[in-house]
Amino acid sequence: CTTIFLLLWFLTQVWSISYRAAVVEHKPIVQEYGKQLNKSEAQKIMLQNLEKYRVFAEQASQRGAQIILFPEDGLYGPAFPFRNLIFPYLEEIPEYTQYKVIPCLDSRFDDRPIFKGVSCMARKYKIVVVVNMGDVQYCSKKVGVDEWRLLTLL
């Protein structure tokens, strides 16, 4: 988020470009603390929070916002005392250079409903959407039994 803010600030200073932004703070729907969920249970929670995001994006767009920023951990909440508890919430997000497409319009992303849903929301409401979302990148299984996936937070 800091990079985006700096870029937008730079553009406003150098070219006198202005934009209207919306910043959202909300209480996400979360899992029971410390409970292990499967992928479909985690997706259900994130889809409920994504629906809240959709309403915010629609309202922001109607009010002329060009960018909307959602809170850190807003899709799934902040409380994960163990690394394995967050894994069902993660989706593999490709590098932009890997797929130069709009995920909303590409069936290759059908197995990533949150990633695709955010893309569709941005497209539908014609607004830049900034979301904090967990990402998983699969590594070689030769690395080690417990280290075959790399977890990152965008």
CSV table of C-alpha atoms in Angstrom, one decimal:
chain,number,residue,atom,x,y,z
A,1,CYS,CA,0.0,0.0,0.0
A,2,THR,CA,2.9,2.4,0.8
A,3,THR,CA,4.2,2.1,-2.8
A,4,ILE,CA,0.8,3.0,-4.2
A,5,PHE,CA,0.4,6.0,-1.9
A,6,LEU,CA,3.8,7.2,-2.8
A,7,LEU,CA,3.1,6.8,-6.6
A,8,LEU,CA,-0.2,8.6,-6.3
A,9,TRP,CA,1.4,11.4,-4.2
A,10,PHE,CA,4.2,11.7,-6.8
A,11,LEU,CA,1.7,12.0,-9.6
A,12,THR,CA,-0.4,14.6,-7.8
A,13,GLN,CA,2.8,16.7,-7.1
A,14,VAL,CA,4.4,16.4,-10.5
A,15,TRP,CA,1.5,16.6,-12.9
A,16,SER,CA,-1.1,18.1,-10.6
A,17,ILE,CA,-3.3,15.0,-11.1
A,18,SER,CA,-6.0,14.6,-8.6
A,19,TYR,CA,-8.1,11.6,-7.7
A,20,ARG,CA,-10.8,10.6,-5.3
A,21,ALA,CA,-10.0,7.7,-2.9
A,22,ALA,CA,-12.1,5.7,-0.6
A,23,VAL,CA,-10.6,4.0,2.5
A,24,VAL,CA,-12.6,1.3,4.2
A,25,GLU,CA,-12.4,0.1,7.8
A,26,HIS,CA,-14.7,-2.8,8.7
A,27,LYS,CA,-14.9,-5.7,11.1
A,28,PRO,CA,-14.4,-8.9,9.1
A,29,ILE,CA,-16.3,-12.1,9.6
A,30,VAL,CA,-13.7,-14.4,11.1
A,31,GLN,CA,-13.2,-18.1,12.1
A,32,GLU,CA,-13.3,-19.3,15.7
A,33,TYR,CA,-9.8,-18.5,17.2
A,34,GLY,CA,-7.4,-21.4,16.7
A,35,LYS,CA,-9.8,-23.6,14.8
A,36,GLN,CA,-8.5,-25.4,11.7
A,37,LEU,CA,-10.8,-24.9,8.6
A,38,ASN,CA,-10.8,-26.7,5.3
A,39,LYS,CA,-10.5,-24.8,2.0
A,40,SER,CA,-14.3,-24.5,1.4
A,41,GLU,CA,-15.0,-23.2,4.9
A,42,ALA,CA,-12.3,-20.6,4.6
A,43,GLN,CA,-13.5,-19.6,1.2
A,44,LYS,CA,-17.0,-19.2,2.6
A,45,ILE,CA,-15.8,-16.7,5.2
A,46,MET,CA,-13.7,-14.8,2.6
A,47,LEU,CA,-16.6,-14.7,0.1
A,48,GLN,CA,-18.8,-13.2,2.9
A,49,ASN,CA,-16.2,-10.5,3.5
A,50,LEU,CA,-15.8,-10.0,-0.3
A,51,GLU,CA,-19.5,-9.4,-0.5
A,52,LYS,CA,-19.1,-6.6,2.0
A,53,TYR,CA,-16.2,-5.3,-0.1
A,54,ARG,CA,-18.4,-5.3,-3.1
A,55,VAL,CA,-21.0,-3.1,-1.4
A,56,PHE,CA,-18.3,-0.7,-0.3
A,57,ALA,CA,-16.9,-0.6,-3.9
A,58,GLU,CA,-20.3,0.0,-5.4
A,59,GLN,CA,-20.9,2.9,-3.0
A,60,ALA,CA,-17.4,4.4,-3.5
A,61,SER,CA,-17.8,4.2,-7.3
A,62,GLN,CA,-21.2,5.9,-7.1
A,63,ARG,CA,-19.6,8.7,-5.1
A,64,GLY,CA,-16.9,9.2,-7.7
A,65,ALA,CA,-14.0,7.3,-6.1
A,66,GLN,CA,-11.3,6.1,-8.5
A,67,ILE,CA,-9.5,3.9,-6.0
A,68,ILE,CA,-10.6,2.0,-2.9
A,69,LEU,CA,-8.3,0.7,-0.2
A,70,PHE,CA,-9.4,-2.2,2.1
A,71,PRO,CA,-7.9,-3.0,5.5
A,72,GLU,CA,-5.1,-5.4,6.2
A,73,ASP,CA,-6.5,-8.8,7.0
A,74,GLY,CA,-10.0,-7.6,6.0
A,75,LEU,CA,-10.8,-10.8,4.1
A,76,TYR,CA,-10.1,-13.2,6.9
A,77,GLY,CA,-9.2,-11.4,10.1
A,78,PRO,CA,-5.8,-11.2,11.9
A,79,ALA,CA,-5.8,-14.1,14.4
A,80,PHE,CA,-3.8,-17.1,13.2
A,81,PRO,CA,-1.6,-18.4,16.1
A,82,PHE,CA,-0.2,-21.1,13.9
A,83,ARG,CA,1.0,-20.9,10.3
A,84,ASN,CA,-1.0,-23.9,9.1
A,85,LEU,CA,-4.3,-22.2,10.2
A,86,ILE,CA,-4.0,-19.6,7.5
A,87,PHE,CA,-3.2,-21.9,4.6
A,88,PRO,CA,-6.8,-22.7,3.6
A,89,TYR,CA,-7.3,-18.9,3.1
A,90,LEU,CA,-4.5,-18.6,0.6
A,91,GLU,CA,-4.7,-18.6,-3.2
A,92,GLU,CA,-1.9,-18.7,-5.7
A,93,ILE,CA,-1.6,-15.3,-7.3
A,94,PRO,CA,0.6,-15.3,-10.4
A,95,GLU,CA,3.2,-12.7,-11.2
A,96,TYR,CA,1.7,-10.1,-13.6
A,97,THR,CA,4.3,-11.0,-16.2
A,98,GLN,CA,3.1,-14.6,-16.1
A,99,TYR,CA,-0.5,-13.8,-17.3
A,100,LYS,CA,-1.2,-10.4,-18.9
A,101,VAL,CA,-4.9,-10.9,-18.7
A,102,ILE,CA,-7.9,-9.7,-16.7
A,103,PRO,CA,-8.5,-12.5,-14.2
A,104,CYS,CA,-12.2,-11.8,-14.2
A,105,LEU,CA,-12.5,-12.8,-17.8
A,106,ASP,CA,-10.1,-15.8,-17.8
A,107,SER,CA,-11.3,-19.3,-16.9
A,108,ARG,CA,-7.8,-20.2,-15.7
A,109,PHE,CA,-8.6,-18.4,-12.5
A,110,ASP,CA,-11.9,-20.1,-11.7
A,111,ASP,CA,-10.2,-22.1,-8.9
A,112,ARG,CA,-9.3,-18.8,-7.2
A,113,PRO,CA,-12.7,-17.2,-6.4
A,114,ILE,CA,-11.3,-14.4,-4.2
A,115,PHE,CA,-8.6,-13.3,-6.6
A,116,LYS,CA,-11.1,-13.5,-9.5
A,117,GLY,CA,-13.8,-11.8,-7.4
A,118,VAL,CA,-11.6,-8.8,-6.6
A,119,SER,CA,-10.8,-8.5,-10.3
A,120,CYS,CA,-14.5,-8.6,-11.3
A,121,MET,CA,-15.3,-6.1,-8.6
A,122,ALA,CA,-12.7,-3.7,-10.0
A,123,ARG,CA,-14.0,-4.2,-13.5
A,124,LYS,CA,-17.7,-3.9,-12.7
A,125,TYR,CA,-17.3,-0.7,-10.7
A,126,LYS,CA,-14.4,0.8,-12.8
A,127,ILE,CA,-12.4,1.4,-9.7
A,128,VAL,CA,-8.8,0.5,-8.6
A,129,VAL,CA,-9.1,-2.0,-5.7
A,130,VAL,CA,-6.3,-2.4,-3.2
A,131,VAL,CA,-6.7,-5.6,-1.1
A,132,ASN,CA,-4.4,-7.3,1.4
A,133,MET,CA,-4.6,-11.0,0.5
A,134,GLY,CA,-2.6,-14.0,1.4
A,135,ASP,CA,-0.8,-15.7,-1.4
A,136,VAL,CA,0.8,-19.1,-1.7
A,137,GLN,CA,3.6,-20.0,-4.2
A,138,TYR,CA,4.3,-23.7,-4.5
A,139,CYS,CA,8.0,-24.6,-4.5
A,140,SER,CA,9.8,-27.8,-5.4
A,141,LYS,CA,8.8,-30.7,-3.1
A,142,LYS,CA,12.5,-31.6,-2.9
A,143,VAL,CA,13.0,-28.7,-0.4
A,144,GLY,CA,11.6,-30.6,2.5
A,145,VAL,CA,8.4,-32.1,3.9
A,146,ASP,CA,7.1,-29.0,5.5
A,147,GLU,CA,8.8,-26.4,3.3
A,148,TRP,CA,7.2,-27.2,-0.1
A,149,ARG,CA,5.1,-24.0,-0.1
A,150,LEU,CA,6.0,-20.4,0.4
A,151,LEU,CA,3.5,-18.2,2.1
A,152,THR,CA,3.4,-14.5,1.4
A,153,LEU,CA,1.0,-11.7,2.2
A,154,LEU,CA,0.3,-9.1,-0.5
